[in-house]
Amino acid sequence: MTDAATNMRLKLPITCFILEIILIILFGTLVQYDHETDAKQWHNQSHEDYENDFYFRYPSFQDVHVMIFIGFGFLMTFLQRYGFSSVGFNFLIAAFALQWATLMQGFFHGLHGGKIHIGVESMINADFCTGSVLISFGAVLGKTSPVQLLVMAMFEVTLFAVNEFILLSILGTRDAGGSMTIHTFGAYFGLMVTRVLYRPNLDKSKHRNCSVYHSDLFAMIGTIYLWMFWPSFNSAITAHGDDQHRTAMNTYYSLAACTLSTYGMSALTAHDGKLDMVHIQNAALAGGVAVGTAGEMMLTPFGSMIVGFLAGVISVLGFKYLSPILEDKLKIQDTCGVHNLHGMPGVLGAIVGAVTAALASTDVYGGGLSDVFPDVASGDVTATKQGGIQAASLAVTLGIALLGGLIVGFILKLPIFGAPPDTICFEDSIYWEVNGDVSPAVD
Amino acid sequence: MTDAATNMRLKLPITCFILEIILIILFGTLVQYDHETDAKQWHNQSHEDYENDFYFRYPSFQDVHVMIFIGFGFLMTFLQRYGFSSVGFNFLIAAFALQWATLMQGFFHGLHGGKIHIGVESMINADFCTGSVLISFGAVLGKTSPVQLLVMAMFEVTLFAVNEFILLSILGTRDAGGSMTIHTFGAYFGLMVTRVLYRPNLDKSKHRNCSVYHSDLFAMIGTIYLWMFWPSFNSAITAHGDDQHRTAMNTYYSLAACTLSTYGMSALTAHDGKLDMVHIQNAALAGGVAVGTAGEMMLTPFGSMIVGFLAGVISVLGFKYLSPILEDKLKIQDTCGVHNLHGMPGVLGAIVGAVTAALASTDVYGGGLSDVFPDVASGDVTATKQGGIQAASLAVTLGIALLGGLIVGFILKLPIFGAPPDTICFEDSIYWEVNGDVSPAVD
Amino acid sequence: MTDAATNMRLKLPITCFILEIILIILFGTLVQYDHETDAKQWHNQSHEDYENDFYFRYPSFQDVHVMIFIGFGFLMTFLQRYGFSSVGFNFLIAAFALQWATLMQGFFHGLHGGKIHIGVESMINADFCTGSVLISFGAVLGKTSPVQLLVMAMFEVTLFAVNEFILLSILGTRDAGGSMTIHTFGAYFGLMVTRVLYRPNLDKSKHRNCSVYHSDLFAMIGTIYLWMFWPSFNSAITAHGDDQHRTAMNTYYSLAACTLSTYGMSALTAHDGKLDMVHIQNAALAGGVAVGTAGEMMLTPFGSMIVGFLAGVISVLGFKYLSPILEDKLKIQDTCGVHNLHGMPGVLGAIVGAVTAALASTDVYGGGLSDVFPDVASGDVTATKQGGIQAASLAVTLGIALLGGLIVGFILKLPIFGAPPDTICFEDSIYWEVNGDVSPAVD
């Protein structure tokens, strides 16, 4: 089940080694401890140990880390014969992307005397950027080689950093949980890549493009971890104090409301009134995506629940009615349905964020306005203008994602990366040693 | 495998949507950020960011959250054909219950100008209340429809809040880890519900009421997470400082001792000297339940280990000898054996708490007495009296749980909720789309 | 499939009960709360609650706890018929070892008026010691009875505490993440035990000494958790502030680099250019082991990545080329390949630590030198000397581990512990009730 084209004996080692050696050289040249991780600098200053940012953010970082490696990794194990690749390629490209993201984000977010300074906040940001790559991975799942995925990750991380720089640093956009920078960007980038990589004969692998009983249970591990730790994700880089606290709580209630609307919609739309695991595994998470921008704002639990409720509804409707249209009419083969989990809910989140920002006032935020909307607090822009900036940022993000995905998609079409043939998609054994008996349920 | 009665096409959506819309309206009317999540209030006061309760409790909250959604959810996947429902219904009813609990507990624990104030502590309390509902779910597992479960959750959360109010606010009971309020209440409520829902012909589904190899491994994910994070559970809402620290440590040693007695008892009582997965999955956790009340007290690791050891012993004995009697004589069909994991160990925990409270003194607690026993420290009651209050609280809890379970059980018997027939219990495919091949091990 | 020798009906209960009763008695006699868990002592002093060590270390502790129980436990479930034992015996011996380690480490690390004082730091240390036992368990996996494992744990914990005492307290070695004390010690101890327990006819169980599809996925749960939380492991007991922060970050980058070299080497060396799950599950973790000593030092992310990269390379090479030689020539039957994951990377970590220590200077560490190298900061030793001490510590560790393993191996050969015969190794059903159908993939 291997032919020369998909054989990874040289392609993958060469790619891994070259990338890692480049990373090591660049880290050696460019990267330094920041003042909270450097022994000398930390001890040069006068402060208490508990003021170190580590104690404010490391628990959140670890939750985010779990979402990236367990959450995304296991969510995609729902395919019956693609569990090794789902967890394993997720692992590989995330380990690469977080290193590359450290450099790209460090470069764009401001050098210090030509050096990139890193600490727990940059680690979280690197994981966030990695998350965006993994969303795109979901769109092309089962149809790409590990070398293609690494190449995609390299370009996508770079473009992510460019978009993030434009939004956060140039425009002054607020997007702590990444409805735009992470979810919208990752989804539409991935959708465009999978469009360019369209496989007219993917039907030949159709019998493997579904779940078996236990693969769905493995996927639920991913779902539940993503769901539980989303409050930590959205609050991981918000300001210390009330901001982290409020963001986590808004997300918590959004997700809870989203879960109820997902179950309701699933039973309503699925065959015979039965619940569909695809909906539960994915749409129940849309509530986290949809408060990614507004979660840190004074959205209130009430507002969060309305947003979460709507996110669940549109996500299930997307899986049921829109995905087949995207595939049939637009030739977008979106394996995991990232358009429904990250795309539409991300756009919803951007809009909610724009509206909530436009309504901001000192009356509501008091002295906390400068944490959430520093440009409004300083008088540089009005709240209405901030809302407009937020909306414009969505357009910028969509533009960069789609254009970037288009270009990267064509790069990935080069026949040198060892992509699987249409007949052997969604199949681990093309890239992995798989013992004789695999799973009784296949072929 | 579906007939009209169990078809969820309308029943489940209507229930989910009505409940969620009611929740949203009530949240909009009644719920506000507390002074640590509200931007204006937090910035109005003078304090450091690290003093925000978020940093004291959020890591514990996340551990509790994992217990609720992964711990309870996967623990119940031991059944061979009920994995989707175990994780999935756990997910649904927990997402509902935590919202409803926010309102019920907020209402009983004190309104602020007619408003419920929420933050990380209320989130933990909501998760705690949810845990109680999930314990009751364990008793009726495999025999109820999702609509029944939501209805049960609605009533049980309400009664939980009433009982909790009587204990904590009226009587002044101490029960930080919920031996009484969570475990005893959830277990006996669930046992009474399953008694009322007695199914004389459940034998017809008996062949599905057992595990297969991999379903037992999935269940171990739940067990181990519950075991690991129980120290966080018991310490999540104890006082800052030594109290959280001590509670976590007491629980850690109680669980370790419980594990050894569980393995010993399992080999001693099981067939042919072989270990029984049911014991390991459940009884090893009884040590966490049994120090739920006394864990915050000066129980010492020594005392904790004795309690944990005993809890493991009685829990295995319960599984081996008492459960068959409950089923045959009292017609209590307790699918997960919650009487052995939560019922008896909860009662043990209440008694241990009463005794430990009665022995409290300034000599032992010093200035910390006011954190653990405020009423004793203030002189309102003697330590002996506090012990008596603790013991009385157990009786109150049992009474409300049993009476509440009786009433709610009869409500759940109404033929409108789509319960499965006796022949199709413990079976996912009645409420879930399940792909053709399920698991090779069935029917 | 049971005969009298392996029947655990009496052996296991007697062992568990005697051990636990001894533990309880010793805890009652010797163990006290430390000043941060004791109500009276904490309230006698003047400090803020957020200064309690609980808030500095408990999140790390919980991550370590997950590594011990989920990480190690599930990593070993890769065997097709040994999942119950992998998770279950891991659970049992860890629960025992952490109690025994509290006593042994407390005894060696200094008594306070004849008493052992415990808190979150001692809990972390107990879990660390337990980790060492679980590494040795990996070497003998599938070939030992639970009673043998408990006996092994009892002796190994004791020797671990002796070695740790010599290194940390007598020699003044630095080894926060335990490259030497945990990994090197555990690996070489276990390798010597398995050498002494050599089974010439193990071939008869060969057909069970491999994975099936879903068992490899369960194992990936263990791998990913170990990988994600290794930054917490290495930083769990380093000094507050920059030290914990820096250690976590160094480990994060070491692991990321290790993952890329592991994938590259796996494709390069494995059959047909395909990735081998054994490499991914294990070698990708070697980067955490290899910065166990130097992680808290000013190794820089650059240095960490080089170390991680090398660790991945040598680990895969070990699995591919060295393990077969160890088995054929040296008769070391190392089920999990702990030599490749913990042995060689542990030695590498010790060497890296020695070199990094020898290069330490006030110029680089500033006022932080006293946190990382107190003896150098105080002028008691030079940095070069510290490097020499580190190197000597490796030799001491290897000596105690090998000699200890030799003796304990012979003790475990006593025919009274119920070890399985050569024909029924790697088989759950000898010690566990296993339902009729197990997994379709066997025998």
Coordinates of C-alpha atoms in Angstrom, one line a residue, chain A:
Chain A
M1 CA 0.0 0.0 0.0
T2 CA 3.0 2.3 -0.5
D3 CA 4.4 3.5 -3.7
A4 CA 7.4 5.7 -4.4
A5 CA 5.5 8.9 -4.5
T6 CA 4.1 8.6 -1.0
N7 CA 7.1 7.0 0.6
M8 CA 8.4 9.2 3.4
R9 CA 11.8 7.6 4.0
L10 CA 13.6 10.7 2.7
K11 CA 11.0 13.4 2.3
L12 CA 9.9 13.5 5.9
P13 CA 13.4 13.3 7.5
I14 CA 14.8 15.9 5.2
T15 CA 11.9 18.3 5.9
C16 CA 12.0 17.7 9.7
F17 CA 15.7 18.1 10.0
I18 CA 16.0 21.2 7.8
L19 CA 13.2 22.9 9.5
E20 CA 14.4 22.1 13.0
I21 CA 18.0 23.1 12.2
I22 CA 16.8 26.4 10.8
L23 CA 14.7 26.9 13.9
I24 CA 17.6 26.2 16.2
I25 CA 19.9 28.6 14.3
L26 CA 17.3 31.3 14.4
F27 CA 16.6 30.8 18.1
G28 CA 20.3 30.9 18.8
T29 CA 20.6 34.2 16.9
L30 CA 17.4 36.0 17.8
V31 CA 15.7 34.7 20.9
Q32 CA 16.3 35.7 24.5
Y33 CA 14.6 35.2 27.9
D34 CA 12.4 38.0 28.8
H35 CA 12.7 39.9 32.1
E36 CA 10.5 37.3 33.9
T37 CA 12.4 34.2 32.8
D38 CA 15.9 35.6 32.9
A39 CA 17.7 34.9 36.2
K40 CA 19.7 38.1 36.2
Q41 CA 17.0 40.5 35.0
W42 CA 14.3 39.1 37.4
H43 CA 16.6 39.4 40.3
N44 CA 17.8 42.9 39.3
Q45 CA 14.3 44.3 39.8
S46 CA 12.4 44.6 43.0
H47 CA 9.3 42.5 43.2
E48 CA 7.7 39.6 44.8
D49 CA 7.8 36.1 43.3
Y50 CA 4.1 35.9 43.1
E51 CA 4.1 38.9 40.7
N52 CA 5.8 36.9 38.1
D53 CA 3.5 36.5 35.1
F54 CA 4.0 32.7 35.4
Y55 CA 1.6 32.5 38.2
F56 CA -1.1 34.6 36.4
R57 CA -0.9 32.6 33.1
Y58 CA 0.7 29.2 33.4
P59 CA -2.4 27.3 34.5
S60 CA -4.2 28.9 31.5
F61 CA -1.3 28.0 29.3
Q62 CA -1.5 24.4 30.3
D63 CA -5.2 24.3 29.6
V64 CA -4.5 25.8 26.1
H65 CA -1.7 23.3 25.6
V66 CA -4.2 20.5 26.3
M67 CA -6.6 21.9 23.8
I68 CA -4.0 22.0 21.1
F69 CA -2.5 18.5 21.6
I70 CA -5.4 16.5 23.1
G71 CA -8.3 18.6 22.1
F72 CA -7.6 19.0 18.4
G73 CA -5.7 15.8 18.2
F74 CA -8.4 13.5 19.5
L75 CA -11.3 15.5 18.0
M76 CA -10.1 14.3 14.6
T77 CA -9.8 10.7 15.5
F78 CA -13.4 10.2 14.6
L79 CA -12.4 8.6 11.3
Q80 CA -12.2 4.9 11.6
R81 CA -8.8 4.4 10.0
Y82 CA -7.1 7.7 10.6
G83 CA -6.5 7.8 14.3
F84 CA -2.7 7.5 14.1
S85 CA -2.5 10.3 11.6
S86 CA -5.1 12.5 13.4
V87 CA -3.2 12.5 16.7
G88 CA 0.2 12.0 15.2
F89 CA 0.2 14.6 12.5
N90 CA -1.5 17.0 14.9
F91 CA 1.4 16.4 17.2
L92 CA 4.0 16.9 14.6
I93 CA 2.7 20.0 13.0
A94 CA 1.9 21.6 16.3
A95 CA 5.4 20.9 17.6
F96 CA 6.8 22.6 14.6
A97 CA 4.3 25.5 14.4
L98 CA 4.8 26.6 18.0
Q99 CA 8.5 27.1 17.4
W100 CA 8.0 28.9 14.1
A101 CA 5.2 31.0 15.6
T102 CA 7.5 32.1 18.4
L103 CA 9.8 33.6 15.8
M104 CA 7.2 35.0 13.5
Q105 CA 5.1 36.6 16.3
G106 CA 8.2 37.8 18.0
F107 CA 9.4 39.4 14.9
F108 CA 6.1 41.2 14.2
H109 CA 5.2 42.0 17.8
G110 CA 8.3 44.0 18.4
L111 CA 12.0 43.3 18.7
H112 CA 14.1 44.4 21.7
G113 CA 17.4 45.5 20.4
G114 CA 17.1 43.0 17.5
K115 CA 16.1 40.2 19.9
I116 CA 12.8 38.4 20.5
H117 CA 11.9 38.2 24.2
I118 CA 9.9 35.2 25.3
G119 CA 8.0 34.0 28.3
V120 CA 4.7 32.4 29.2
E121 CA 2.7 35.0 27.2
S122 CA 4.6 34.3 24.1
M123 CA 4.2 30.6 24.7
I124 CA 0.4 31.0 24.8
N125 CA 0.5 33.1 21.7
A126 CA 2.5 30.5 19.9
D127 CA 0.0 27.8 21.0
F128 CA -2.8 30.1 19.7
C129 CA -1.2 30.5 16.3
T130 CA -0.7 26.7 16.3
G131 CA -4.4 26.3 16.9
S132 CA -5.1 28.2 13.7
V133 CA -3.0 25.8 11.7
L134 CA -4.7 22.8 13.3
I135 CA -8.1 24.2 12.3
S136 CA -6.9 24.3 8.7
F137 CA -5.6 20.8 9.2
G138 CA -9.2 19.7 9.9
A139 CA -10.3 20.9 6.5
V140 CA -7.7 18.8 4.6
L141 CA -7.7 15.9 7.1
G142 CA -7.1 12.5 5.5
K143 CA -6.0 14.0 2.1
T144 CA -2.5 15.3 2.8
S145 CA 1.0 14.0 3.6
P146 CA 2.9 15.0 6.7
V147 CA 5.3 17.0 4.4
Q148 CA 2.5 18.9 2.9
L149 CA 1.2 19.7 6.4
L150 CA 4.5 21.0 7.5
V151 CA 4.8 23.2 4.5
M152 CA 1.3 24.4 5.0
A153 CA 2.1 25.2 8.7
M154 CA 5.2 27.1 7.7
F155 CA 3.3 29.4 5.4
E156 CA 0.2 29.7 7.5
V157 CA 2.0 30.6 10.7
T158 CA 3.7 33.4 8.7
L159 CA 0.5 34.7 7.3
F160 CA -1.2 34.4 10.7
A161 CA 1.5 36.6 12.2
V162 CA 1.1 39.2 9.4
N163 CA -2.7 39.3 9.9
E164 CA -2.4 39.4 13.7
F165 CA 0.1 42.2 13.4
I166 CA -2.2 44.2 11.1
L167 CA -5.1 43.7 13.4
L168 CA -3.6 44.0 16.9
S169 CA -0.7 46.4 16.3
I170 CA -1.8 48.6 13.4
L171 CA -5.5 48.7 13.6
G172 CA -5.8 48.3 17.4
T173 CA -8.3 45.5 17.2
R174 CA -9.3 43.6 20.3
D175 CA -9.5 39.8 19.8
A176 CA -8.2 38.1 23.0
G177 CA -9.8 34.7 22.2
G178 CA -9.2 34.9 18.5
S179 CA -12.6 34.7 16.9
M180 CA -11.0 36.5 14.0
T181 CA -7.2 35.9 14.2
I182 CA -7.5 32.2 15.1
H183 CA -10.8 30.8 14.1
T184 CA -11.9 32.8 11.1
F185 CA -8.4 32.9 9.7
G186 CA -7.7 29.2 10.2
A187 CA -11.1 28.1 8.9
Y188 CA -11.1 30.2 5.7
F189 CA -7.4 29.6 5.0
G190 CA -8.0 25.8 5.3
L191 CA -11.2 25.9 3.2
M192 CA -9.4 27.7 0.4
V193 CA -6.5 25.2 0.6
T194 CA -8.9 22.2 0.4
R195 CA -10.7 23.9 -2.5
V196 CA -7.5 24.2 -4.5
L197 CA -6.6 20.6 -3.6
Y198 CA -10.0 19.5 -4.7
R199 CA -10.1 15.7 -5.4
P200 CA -12.7 14.8 -8.0
N201 CA -12.4 11.1 -7.2
L202 CA -12.4 11.2 -3.5
D203 CA -15.5 9.0 -3.6
K204 CA -13.1 6.1 -3.9
S205 CA -12.1 6.6 -0.3
K206 CA -15.6 7.3 0.9
H207 CA -16.0 4.1 2.8
R208 CA -13.2 5.2 5.1
N209 CA -14.5 8.7 5.5
C210 CA -16.8 7.8 8.5
S211 CA -16.5 6.7 12.1
V212 CA -16.8 3.5 14.0
Y213 CA -18.2 3.1 17.5
H214 CA -14.9 3.5 19.4
S215 CA -13.4 6.1 17.1
D216 CA -16.4 8.3 18.0
L217 CA -15.6 7.8 21.7
F218 CA -12.0 8.8 21.2
A219 CA -13.2 11.9 19.4
M220 CA -15.3 12.8 22.4
I221 CA -12.2 13.0 24.5
G222 CA -11.1 15.8 22.2
T223 CA -14.5 17.5 22.2
I224 CA -14.9 17.5 25.9
Y225 CA -11.4 18.8 26.6
L226 CA -11.9 21.6 24.1
W227 CA -15.2 22.4 25.7
M228 CA -13.9 22.4 29.3
F229 CA -10.8 24.4 28.7
W230 CA -12.2 27.0 26.3
P231 CA -12.8 29.4 29.2
S232 CA -9.0 29.2 29.8
F233 CA -8.3 29.7 26.1
N234 CA -10.3 32.9 25.8
S235 CA -8.9 34.3 29.0
A236 CA -5.3 33.2 28.7
I237 CA -3.9 36.5 27.5
T238 CA -6.5 39.0 28.7
A239 CA -5.4 41.5 31.3
H240 CA -4.7 40.3 34.9
G241 CA -7.5 40.5 37.4
D242 CA -11.1 41.1 36.5
D243 CA -10.5 40.6 32.8
Q244 CA -9.3 37.0 33.0
H245 CA -11.9 36.2 35.5
R246 CA -14.8 37.7 33.5
T247 CA -13.6 36.2 30.2
A248 CA -13.5 32.7 31.6
M249 CA -17.0 33.1 33.1
N250 CA -18.5 34.5 29.9
T251 CA -17.1 31.6 27.9
Y252 CA -18.4 29.1 30.5
Y253 CA -21.9 30.3 30.1
S254 CA -21.8 30.6 26.3
L255 CA -20.6 27.0 26.0
A256 CA -23.3 25.8 28.3
A257 CA -26.0 27.5 26.3
C258 CA -24.5 26.3 23.0
T259 CA -24.6 22.7 24.2
L260 CA -28.4 22.8 24.8
S261 CA -29.1 24.4 21.4
T262 CA -26.8 21.8 19.7
Y263 CA -28.6 18.9 21.2
G264 CA -31.9 20.4 20.4
M265 CA -31.0 21.2 16.8
S266 CA -29.3 17.8 16.3
A267 CA -32.4 15.9 17.3
L268 CA -34.6 18.2 15.3
T269 CA -32.6 17.9 12.0
A270 CA -31.0 14.4 12.2
H271 CA -32.5 11.2 10.8
D272 CA -35.4 9.8 12.8
G273 CA -35.0 12.2 15.8
K274 CA -31.7 10.6 16.7
L275 CA -28.7 12.6 17.9
D276 CA -25.8 12.8 15.5
M277 CA -22.3 12.4 17.0
V278 CA -20.9 14.8 14.4
H279 CA -23.0 17.6 15.7
I280 CA -22.3 16.9 19.3
Q281 CA -18.5 16.6 18.7
N282 CA -18.4 19.9 16.9
A283 CA -21.3 22.3 17.2
A284 CA -21.3 22.2 21.0
L285 CA -18.0 24.0 20.8
A286 CA -19.2 26.8 18.6
G287 CA -20.1 28.8 21.7
G288 CA -16.5 29.1 22.6
V289 CA -15.5 30.4 19.2
A290 CA -18.3 32.9 19.1
V291 CA -17.3 34.7 22.3
G292 CA -13.6 34.7 21.3
T293 CA -13.7 38.4 20.7
A294 CA -16.3 39.7 23.0
G295 CA -15.6 37.4 25.9
E296 CA -13.3 39.9 27.6
M297 CA -15.8 42.7 27.2
M298 CA -18.8 43.4 29.5
L299 CA -20.9 41.0 27.5
T300 CA -22.6 39.7 30.6
P301 CA -23.5 36.0 31.0
F302 CA -26.9 36.9 29.6
G303 CA -25.3 38.1 26.4
S304 CA -22.8 35.2 26.3
M305 CA -25.6 32.7 26.5
I306 CA -27.5 34.3 23.6
V307 CA -24.4 34.3 21.5
G308 CA -23.6 30.7 22.5
F309 CA -27.2 29.6 21.8
L310 CA -27.1 31.1 18.3
A311 CA -23.7 29.6 17.6
G312 CA -25.0 26.1 18.3
V313 CA -27.9 26.6 16.0
I314 CA -26.0 27.9 13.0
S315 CA -23.3 25.3 13.5
V316 CA -25.7 22.4 13.4
L317 CA -27.6 23.9 10.4
G318 CA -24.2 24.3 8.7
F319 CA -23.4 20.6 9.1
K320 CA -26.8 19.6 8.0
Y321 CA -27.5 21.8 5.1
L322 CA -24.5 24.0 4.1
S323 CA -21.6 21.4 4.1
P324 CA -23.2 19.3 1.4
I325 CA -23.7 22.4 -0.7
L326 CA -20.2 23.6 -0.2
E327 CA -19.0 20.1 -1.3
D328 CA -21.3 19.7 -4.3
K329 CA -21.4 23.2 -5.7
L330 CA -18.2 24.8 -4.5
K331 CA -16.0 21.7 -4.5
I332 CA -14.9 22.4 -0.9
Q333 CA -14.2 19.0 0.7
D334 CA -14.1 20.0 4.3
T335 CA -13.4 16.7 6.2
C336 CA -14.1 18.0 9.7
G337 CA -16.6 20.7 8.8
V338 CA -14.4 23.5 10.1
H339 CA -16.6 25.9 8.3
N340 CA -19.4 25.0 10.8
L341 CA -17.3 25.0 13.9
H342 CA -14.7 27.7 13.3
G343 CA -15.8 29.6 10.1
M344 CA -19.3 30.8 10.7
P345 CA -19.1 31.0 14.5
G346 CA -15.8 32.9 14.1
V347 CA -17.6 35.5 11.8
L348 CA -20.4 35.6 14.3
G349 CA -17.9 36.2 17.1
A350 CA -16.3 39.1 15.1
I351 CA -19.7 40.7 14.6
V352 CA -20.6 40.3 18.3
G353 CA -17.3 41.8 19.2
A354 CA -17.8 44.8 16.9
V355 CA -21.2 45.5 18.3
T356 CA -20.1 45.1 21.9
A357 CA -17.1 47.3 21.4
A358 CA -19.3 50.0 19.8
L359 CA -21.4 50.0 22.9
A360 CA -18.5 50.4 25.4
S361 CA -18.5 53.3 27.8
T362 CA -16.8 54.5 31.0
D363 CA -20.2 54.2 32.6
V364 CA -20.1 50.4 32.2
Y365 CA -16.3 49.7 32.4
G366 CA -15.2 52.3 34.8
G367 CA -11.4 52.3 35.4
G368 CA -11.3 48.9 33.6
L369 CA -11.9 50.5 30.2
S370 CA -8.2 51.0 29.7
D371 CA -7.6 47.2 30.1
V372 CA -10.2 46.2 27.5
F373 CA -10.2 49.2 25.1
P374 CA -7.0 51.1 25.7
D375 CA -7.5 53.3 22.6
V376 CA -11.0 54.2 23.7
A377 CA -9.9 54.9 27.2
S378 CA -7.1 57.1 26.0
G379 CA -9.5 59.0 23.7
D380 CA -7.7 58.0 20.5
V381 CA -10.8 56.6 19.1
T382 CA -14.5 56.6 20.1
A383 CA -16.3 53.4 21.0
T384 CA -18.2 53.6 17.7
K385 CA -15.0 53.9 15.8
Q386 CA -13.6 50.9 17.8
G387 CA -16.6 49.0 16.6
G388 CA -15.9 50.0 13.1
I389 CA -12.3 48.9 13.4
Q390 CA -13.4 45.5 14.7
A391 CA -15.7 45.1 11.7
A392 CA -13.0 46.1 9.3
S393 CA -10.7 43.6 10.9
L394 CA -13.0 40.8 10.0
A395 CA -12.8 41.8 6.3
V396 CA -9.0 42.0 6.5
T397 CA -8.8 38.6 8.1
L398 CA -11.1 37.0 5.5
G399 CA -9.1 38.6 2.7
I400 CA -5.7 37.5 3.9
A401 CA -7.0 34.0 4.8
L402 CA -8.6 33.4 1.4
L403 CA -5.8 34.9 -0.6
G404 CA -3.2 33.1 1.5
G405 CA -5.0 29.8 1.2
L406 CA -5.2 30.2 -2.5
I407 CA -1.5 30.7 -2.9
V408 CA -0.5 28.1 -0.4
G409 CA -3.0 25.6 -1.9
F410 CA -1.2 25.9 -5.2
I411 CA 2.2 25.4 -3.6
L412 CA 0.9 22.3 -1.9
K413 CA -0.3 20.9 -5.3
L414 CA 3.3 20.5 -6.3
P415 CA 3.7 16.7 -6.8
I416 CA 6.9 16.5 -4.7
F417 CA 5.2 16.3 -1.3
G418 CA 3.9 12.8 -1.4
A419 CA 0.2 13.3 -1.1
P420 CA -1.9 10.2 -1.1
P421 CA -3.8 9.1 -4.2
D422 CA -7.6 9.5 -4.2
T423 CA -8.1 5.8 -3.5
I424 CA -6.1 5.8 -0.3
C425 CA -7.3 8.8 1.5
F426 CA -8.4 8.6 5.2
E427 CA -6.0 5.7 5.7
D428 CA -3.3 5.4 8.3
S429 CA -1.4 2.6 6.7
I430 CA -0.1 4.7 3.9
Y431 CA 2.2 6.7 6.3
W432 CA 2.2 4.5 9.4
E433 CA 3.2 0.9 10.3
V434 CA -0.1 -0.6 11.2
N435 CA -0.3 -4.1 12.7
G436 CA -2.0 -6.8 10.7
D437 CA -5.4 -6.6 12.3
V438 CA -6.4 -3.0 12.3
S439 CA -9.9 -2.6 13.4
P440 CA -12.4 -5.2 12.5
A441 CA -14.7 -2.7 11.0
V442 CA -13.0 -1.7 7.8
D443 CA -12.7 -2.5 4.1

